[in-house]
Coordinates of C-alpha atoms in Angstrom, one line a residue:
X691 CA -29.6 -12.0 5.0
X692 CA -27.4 -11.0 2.4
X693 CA -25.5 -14.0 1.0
X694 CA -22.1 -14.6 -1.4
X695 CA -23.6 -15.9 -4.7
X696 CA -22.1 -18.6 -6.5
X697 CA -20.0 -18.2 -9.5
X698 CA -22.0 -18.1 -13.1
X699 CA -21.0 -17.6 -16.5
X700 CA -21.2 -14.1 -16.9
X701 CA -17.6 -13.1 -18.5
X702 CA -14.7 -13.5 -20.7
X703 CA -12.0 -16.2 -21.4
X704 CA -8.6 -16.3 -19.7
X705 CA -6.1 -16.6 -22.8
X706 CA -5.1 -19.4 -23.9
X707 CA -1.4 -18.3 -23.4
X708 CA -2.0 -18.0 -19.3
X709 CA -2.8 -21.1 -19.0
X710 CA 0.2 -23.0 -18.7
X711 CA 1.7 -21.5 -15.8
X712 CA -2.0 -20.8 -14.2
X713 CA -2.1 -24.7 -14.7
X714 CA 1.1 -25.5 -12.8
X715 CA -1.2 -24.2 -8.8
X716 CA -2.1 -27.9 -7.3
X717 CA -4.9 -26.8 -6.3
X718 CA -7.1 -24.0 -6.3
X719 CA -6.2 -20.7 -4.3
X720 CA -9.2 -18.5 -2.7
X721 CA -9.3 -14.9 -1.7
X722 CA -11.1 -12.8 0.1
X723 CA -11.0 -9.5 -0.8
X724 CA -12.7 -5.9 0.4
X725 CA -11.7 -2.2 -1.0
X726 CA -12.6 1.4 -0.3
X727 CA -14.5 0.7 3.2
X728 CA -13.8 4.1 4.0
X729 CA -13.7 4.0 7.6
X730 CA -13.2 8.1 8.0
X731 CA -16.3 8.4 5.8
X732 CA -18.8 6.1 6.2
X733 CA -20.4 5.5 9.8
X734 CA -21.1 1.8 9.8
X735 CA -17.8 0.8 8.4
X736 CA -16.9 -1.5 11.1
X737 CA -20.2 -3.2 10.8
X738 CA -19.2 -3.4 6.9
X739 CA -15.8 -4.5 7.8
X740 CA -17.5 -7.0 10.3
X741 CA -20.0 -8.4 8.1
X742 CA -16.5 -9.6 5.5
X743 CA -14.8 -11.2 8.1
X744 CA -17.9 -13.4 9.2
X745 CA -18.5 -14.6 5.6
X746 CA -15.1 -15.1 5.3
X747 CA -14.5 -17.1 8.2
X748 CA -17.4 -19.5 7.1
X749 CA -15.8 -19.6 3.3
X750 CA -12.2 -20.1 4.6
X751 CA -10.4 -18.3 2.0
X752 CA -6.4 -18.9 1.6
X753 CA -5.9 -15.2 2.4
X754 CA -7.3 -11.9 3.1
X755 CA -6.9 -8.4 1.0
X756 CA -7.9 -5.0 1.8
X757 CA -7.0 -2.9 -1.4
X758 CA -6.9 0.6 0.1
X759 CA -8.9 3.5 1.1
X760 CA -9.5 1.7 4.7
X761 CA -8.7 3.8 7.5
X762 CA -6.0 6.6 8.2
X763 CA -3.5 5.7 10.9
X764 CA -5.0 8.0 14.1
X765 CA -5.7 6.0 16.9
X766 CA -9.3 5.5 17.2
X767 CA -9.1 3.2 13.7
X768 CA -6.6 0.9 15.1
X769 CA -9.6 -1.1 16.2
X770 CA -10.7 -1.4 12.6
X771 CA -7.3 -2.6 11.4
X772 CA -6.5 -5.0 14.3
X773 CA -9.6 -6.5 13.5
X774 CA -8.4 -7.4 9.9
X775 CA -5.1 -8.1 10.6
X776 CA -6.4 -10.7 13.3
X777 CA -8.9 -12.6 11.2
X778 CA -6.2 -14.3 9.4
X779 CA -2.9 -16.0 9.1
X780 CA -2.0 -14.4 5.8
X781 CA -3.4 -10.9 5.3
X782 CA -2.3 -8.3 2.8
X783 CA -3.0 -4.2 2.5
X784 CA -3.0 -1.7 -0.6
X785 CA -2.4 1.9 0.3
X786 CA -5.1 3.7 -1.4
X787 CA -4.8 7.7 -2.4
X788 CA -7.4 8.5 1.0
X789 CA -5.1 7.0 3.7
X790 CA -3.6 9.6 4.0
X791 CA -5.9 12.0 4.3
X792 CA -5.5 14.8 7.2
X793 CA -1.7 15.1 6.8
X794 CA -0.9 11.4 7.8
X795 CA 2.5 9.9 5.9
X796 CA 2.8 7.0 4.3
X797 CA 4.9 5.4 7.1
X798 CA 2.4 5.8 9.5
X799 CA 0.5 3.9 7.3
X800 CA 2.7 1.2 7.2
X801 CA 3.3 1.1 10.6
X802 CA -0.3 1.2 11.7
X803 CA -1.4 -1.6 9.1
X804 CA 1.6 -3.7 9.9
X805 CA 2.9 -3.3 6.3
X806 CA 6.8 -3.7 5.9
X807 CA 7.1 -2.2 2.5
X808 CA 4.6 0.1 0.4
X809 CA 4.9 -2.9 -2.7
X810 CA 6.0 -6.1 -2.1
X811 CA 5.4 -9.8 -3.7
X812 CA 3.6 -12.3 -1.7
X813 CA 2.9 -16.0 -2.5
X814 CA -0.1 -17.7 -1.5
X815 CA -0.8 -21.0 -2.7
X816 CA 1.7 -21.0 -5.7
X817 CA 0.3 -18.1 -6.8
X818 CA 2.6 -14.9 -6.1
X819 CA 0.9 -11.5 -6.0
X820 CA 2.5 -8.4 -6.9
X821 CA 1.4 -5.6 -4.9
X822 CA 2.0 -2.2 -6.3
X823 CA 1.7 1.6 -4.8
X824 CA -0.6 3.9 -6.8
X825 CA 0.3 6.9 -5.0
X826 CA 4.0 7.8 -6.3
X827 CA 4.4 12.0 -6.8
X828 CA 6.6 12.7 -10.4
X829 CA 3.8 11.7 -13.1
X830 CA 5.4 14.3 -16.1
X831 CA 1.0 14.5 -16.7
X832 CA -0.2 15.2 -12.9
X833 CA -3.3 17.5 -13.0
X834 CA -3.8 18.1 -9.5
X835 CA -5.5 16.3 -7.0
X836 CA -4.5 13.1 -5.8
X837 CA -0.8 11.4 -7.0
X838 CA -2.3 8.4 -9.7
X839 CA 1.1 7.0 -10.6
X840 CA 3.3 4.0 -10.4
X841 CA 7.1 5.6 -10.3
X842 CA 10.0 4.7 -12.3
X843 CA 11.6 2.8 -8.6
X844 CA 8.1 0.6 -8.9
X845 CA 8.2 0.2 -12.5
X846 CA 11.7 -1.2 -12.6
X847 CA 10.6 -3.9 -9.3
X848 CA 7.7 -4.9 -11.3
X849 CA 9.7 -6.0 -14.6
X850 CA 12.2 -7.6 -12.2
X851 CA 9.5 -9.6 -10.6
X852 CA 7.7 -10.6 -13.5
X853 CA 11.4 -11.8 -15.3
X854 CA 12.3 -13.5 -12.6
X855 CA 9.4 -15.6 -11.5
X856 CA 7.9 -18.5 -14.1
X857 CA 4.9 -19.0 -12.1
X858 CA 1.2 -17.4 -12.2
X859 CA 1.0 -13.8 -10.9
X860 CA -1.8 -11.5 -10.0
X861 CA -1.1 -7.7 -9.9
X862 CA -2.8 -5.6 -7.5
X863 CA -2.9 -2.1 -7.0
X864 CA -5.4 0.4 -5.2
X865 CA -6.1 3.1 -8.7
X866 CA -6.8 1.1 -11.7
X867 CA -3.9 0.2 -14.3
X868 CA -6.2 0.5 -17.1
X869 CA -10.0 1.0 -17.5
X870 CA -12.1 4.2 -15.6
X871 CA -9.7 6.4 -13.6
X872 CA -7.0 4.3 -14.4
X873 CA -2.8 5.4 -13.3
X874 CA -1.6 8.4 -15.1
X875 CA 1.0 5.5 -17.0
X876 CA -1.3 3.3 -17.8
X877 CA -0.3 2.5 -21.3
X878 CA 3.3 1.8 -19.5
X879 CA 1.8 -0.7 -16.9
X880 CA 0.0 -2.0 -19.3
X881 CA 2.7 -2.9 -22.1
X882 CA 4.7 -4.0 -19.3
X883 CA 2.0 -6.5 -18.0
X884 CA 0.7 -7.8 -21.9
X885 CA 4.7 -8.5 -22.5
X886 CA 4.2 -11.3 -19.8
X887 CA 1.1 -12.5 -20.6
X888 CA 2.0 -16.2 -19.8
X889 CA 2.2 -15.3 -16.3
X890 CA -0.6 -12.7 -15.6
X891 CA -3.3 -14.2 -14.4
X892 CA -5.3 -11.3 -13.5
X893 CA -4.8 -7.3 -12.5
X894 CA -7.5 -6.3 -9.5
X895 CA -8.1 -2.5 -8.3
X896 CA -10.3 -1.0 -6.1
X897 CA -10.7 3.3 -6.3
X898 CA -13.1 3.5 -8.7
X899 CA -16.1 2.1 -6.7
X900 CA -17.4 0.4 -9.9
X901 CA -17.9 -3.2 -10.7
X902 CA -16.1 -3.9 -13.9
X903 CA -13.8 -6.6 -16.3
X904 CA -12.0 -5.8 -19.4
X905 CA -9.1 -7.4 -21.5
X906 CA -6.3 -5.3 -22.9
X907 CA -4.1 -7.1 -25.3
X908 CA -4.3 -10.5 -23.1
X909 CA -4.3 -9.3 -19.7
X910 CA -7.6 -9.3 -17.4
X911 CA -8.5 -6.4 -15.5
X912 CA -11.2 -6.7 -12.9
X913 CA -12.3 -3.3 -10.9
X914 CA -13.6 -4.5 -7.5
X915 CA -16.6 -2.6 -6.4
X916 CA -16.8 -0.7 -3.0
X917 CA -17.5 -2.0 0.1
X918 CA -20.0 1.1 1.3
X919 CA -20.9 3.8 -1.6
X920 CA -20.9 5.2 -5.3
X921 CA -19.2 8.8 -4.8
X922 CA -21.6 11.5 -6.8
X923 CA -19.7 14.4 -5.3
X924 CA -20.7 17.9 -3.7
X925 CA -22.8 18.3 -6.6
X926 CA -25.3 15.9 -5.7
X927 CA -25.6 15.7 -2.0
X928 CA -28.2 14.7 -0.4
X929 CA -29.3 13.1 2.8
X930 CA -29.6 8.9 2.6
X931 CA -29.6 8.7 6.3
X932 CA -31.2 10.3 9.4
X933 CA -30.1 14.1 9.8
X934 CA -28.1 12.8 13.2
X935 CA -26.0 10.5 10.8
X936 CA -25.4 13.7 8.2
X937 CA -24.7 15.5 11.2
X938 CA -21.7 13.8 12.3
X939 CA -20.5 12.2 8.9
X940 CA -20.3 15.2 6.4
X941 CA -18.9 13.6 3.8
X942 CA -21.3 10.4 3.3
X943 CA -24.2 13.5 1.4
X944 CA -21.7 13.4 -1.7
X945 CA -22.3 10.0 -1.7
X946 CA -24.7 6.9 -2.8
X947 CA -24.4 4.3 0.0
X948 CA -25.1 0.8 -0.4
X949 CA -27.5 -0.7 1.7
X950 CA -25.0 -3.9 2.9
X951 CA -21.6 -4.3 2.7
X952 CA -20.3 -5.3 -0.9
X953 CA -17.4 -8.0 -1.0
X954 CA -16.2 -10.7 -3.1
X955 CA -13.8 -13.7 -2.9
X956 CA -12.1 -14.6 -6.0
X957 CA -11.4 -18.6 -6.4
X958 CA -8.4 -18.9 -8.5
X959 CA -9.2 -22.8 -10.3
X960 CA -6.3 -24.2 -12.1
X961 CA -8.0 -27.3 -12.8
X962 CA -11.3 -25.4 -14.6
X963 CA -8.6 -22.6 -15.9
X964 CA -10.9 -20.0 -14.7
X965 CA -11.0 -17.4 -12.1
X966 CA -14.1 -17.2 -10.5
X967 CA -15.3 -13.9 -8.9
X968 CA -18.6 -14.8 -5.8
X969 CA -21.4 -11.9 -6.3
X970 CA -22.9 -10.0 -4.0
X971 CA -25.4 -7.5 -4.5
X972 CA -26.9 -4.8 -2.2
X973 CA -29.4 -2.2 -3.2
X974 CA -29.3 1.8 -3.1
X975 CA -29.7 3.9 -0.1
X976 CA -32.0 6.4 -0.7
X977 CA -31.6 7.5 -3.7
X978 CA -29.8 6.0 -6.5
X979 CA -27.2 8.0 -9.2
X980 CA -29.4 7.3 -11.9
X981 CA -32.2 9.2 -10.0
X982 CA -30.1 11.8 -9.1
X983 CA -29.0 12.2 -12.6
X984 CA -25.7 11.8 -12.1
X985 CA -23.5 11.5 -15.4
X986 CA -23.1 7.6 -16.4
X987 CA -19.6 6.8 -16.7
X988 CA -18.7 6.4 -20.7
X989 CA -18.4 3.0 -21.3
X990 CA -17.2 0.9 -23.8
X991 CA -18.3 -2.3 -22.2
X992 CA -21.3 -3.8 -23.0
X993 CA -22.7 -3.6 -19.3
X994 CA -23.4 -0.8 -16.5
X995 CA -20.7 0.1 -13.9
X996 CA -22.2 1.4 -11.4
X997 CA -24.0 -0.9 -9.6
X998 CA -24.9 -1.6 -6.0
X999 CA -22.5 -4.7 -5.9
X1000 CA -20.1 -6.9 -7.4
X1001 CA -21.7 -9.6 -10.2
X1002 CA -21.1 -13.0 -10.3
X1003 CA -18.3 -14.0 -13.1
X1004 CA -16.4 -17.0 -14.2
X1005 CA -13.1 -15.6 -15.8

């Protein structure tokens, strides 16, 4: 069986100036957290879904998060959702860019996942996180495609929050605020975020289905890996499963599937200083990007992305 591995040393420092507030928790908080199950693509997602909620119920974790890209809200996923919502007291949702695939609104979101706002702040522990919306329409840059913005309404709640509260915060959001496919105001997050360094502990994303950390100008910023695939695109599909499987799930071809479901819980340690992220790596399905020659994201980090997990790190 598959199992969480322990924390190592793979990582970088928390600065110096976080420390303080991060310091003032009395006693470590623990999440659980899964993104981008992808319950409308991949056909074993409750099983992936399932699998998280059974290690977590043996690791006891302070609180659950699913960071987005989890299920639309039509009828036959409610299942999927209850069954998060039920396996703890304290659970919290990102709305990624695909929940509302198929026409759905953002309210029915809400409603189905039991969500009373789209961003909110929630303290667990001591430790207050700051949920944002990644999805806002208005970005002066937009492209086309999916909305990857945090609006001027979200921007203003976030410096409120962050004035306002002397304590240690985590930021989460569903698109990254900086890194690989990060928010179309980034930069703006991001000088927003550095200005209260003191109290950022950590910014966590899902979206970009990679396992990466990197520090901008004091701040952390951890991309959680997948729960299910690597998306290659119509480019390079191909068939990982049975032809029944491909049949009825069109979309999982543009895809690179991991073998078991990828998860992490972070342990937030105030007495260490250090965040510590629990590994947990799968293996390919069929065949993997490199073999399919798909592009390698450019990197500036000194390690690979795209991976078949999430590593080990102590923050």
């Amino acid at each position: 069986m598959l199992k969480m591995l322990s924390a190592g040393a793979c990582g970088i420092a928390l600065p110096q100036v976080v420390l303080a507030k991060f310091g003032r928790l009395a006693k470590p908080v623990k999440l659980g957290v899964i993104t981008d199950l992808h319950q409308d693509v991949m056909h074993d997602a409750p099983q992936r879904l399932d699998a998280f909620l059974a290690t977590m119920k043996r690791l006891k974790p302070d609180a659950l998060m699913q960071m987005g890209d989890f299920a639309v809200p039509k009828k036959k996923n409610q299942k999927v959702v209850d069954s998060f919502n039920q396996a703890h007291d304290t659970v919290m949702h990102v709305i990624g860019n695909h929940d509302t695939d198929g026409g759905y609104k953002k309210e029915q979101v809400l409603k189905a996942w039991g969500m009373e706002k789209r961003y909110y702040s929630k303290d667990v522990g001591g430790l207050r996180f700051l949920v944002l919306d990644g999805n806002d329409k208005g970005s002066p840059t937009h492209k086309g495609g999916y909305a990857s913005y945090v609006g001027p309404e979200q921007v203003q709640w976030l410096e409120k929050e962050l004035e306002a509260y002397d304590g240690p915060v985590v930021v989460a959001s569903h698109q990254p605020l900086a890194g690989h496919y990060a928010v179309n105001n980034a930069k703006q997050i991001q000088q927003i975020l550095s200005k209260h360094k003191d109290k950022v502990v950590i910014s966590i994303n899902g979206h970009s289905h990679i396992d990466c950390l990197l520090e901008i100008e004091g701040v952390h910023y951890l991309h959680i890996n997948s729960a299910s695939y690597y998306w290659v695109g119509g480019k390079y599909k191909h068939e990982s499963y049975s032809k029944e499987v491909h049949a009825k799930h069109k979309y999982i071809a543009a895809t690179c599937p991991y073998k078991e479901s990828v998860f992490t819980m972070l342990e937030f340690d105030p007495a260490a200083g250090v965040v510590k992220v629990q590994g947990r790596m799968s293996e390919w399905v069929g065949k993997s990007p490199q073999q399919l020659n798909v592009p390698k994201i450019a990197e500036k980090e000194k390690e690979a992305v795209i991976v078949p997990g999430i590593r080990e790190r102590t923050i």
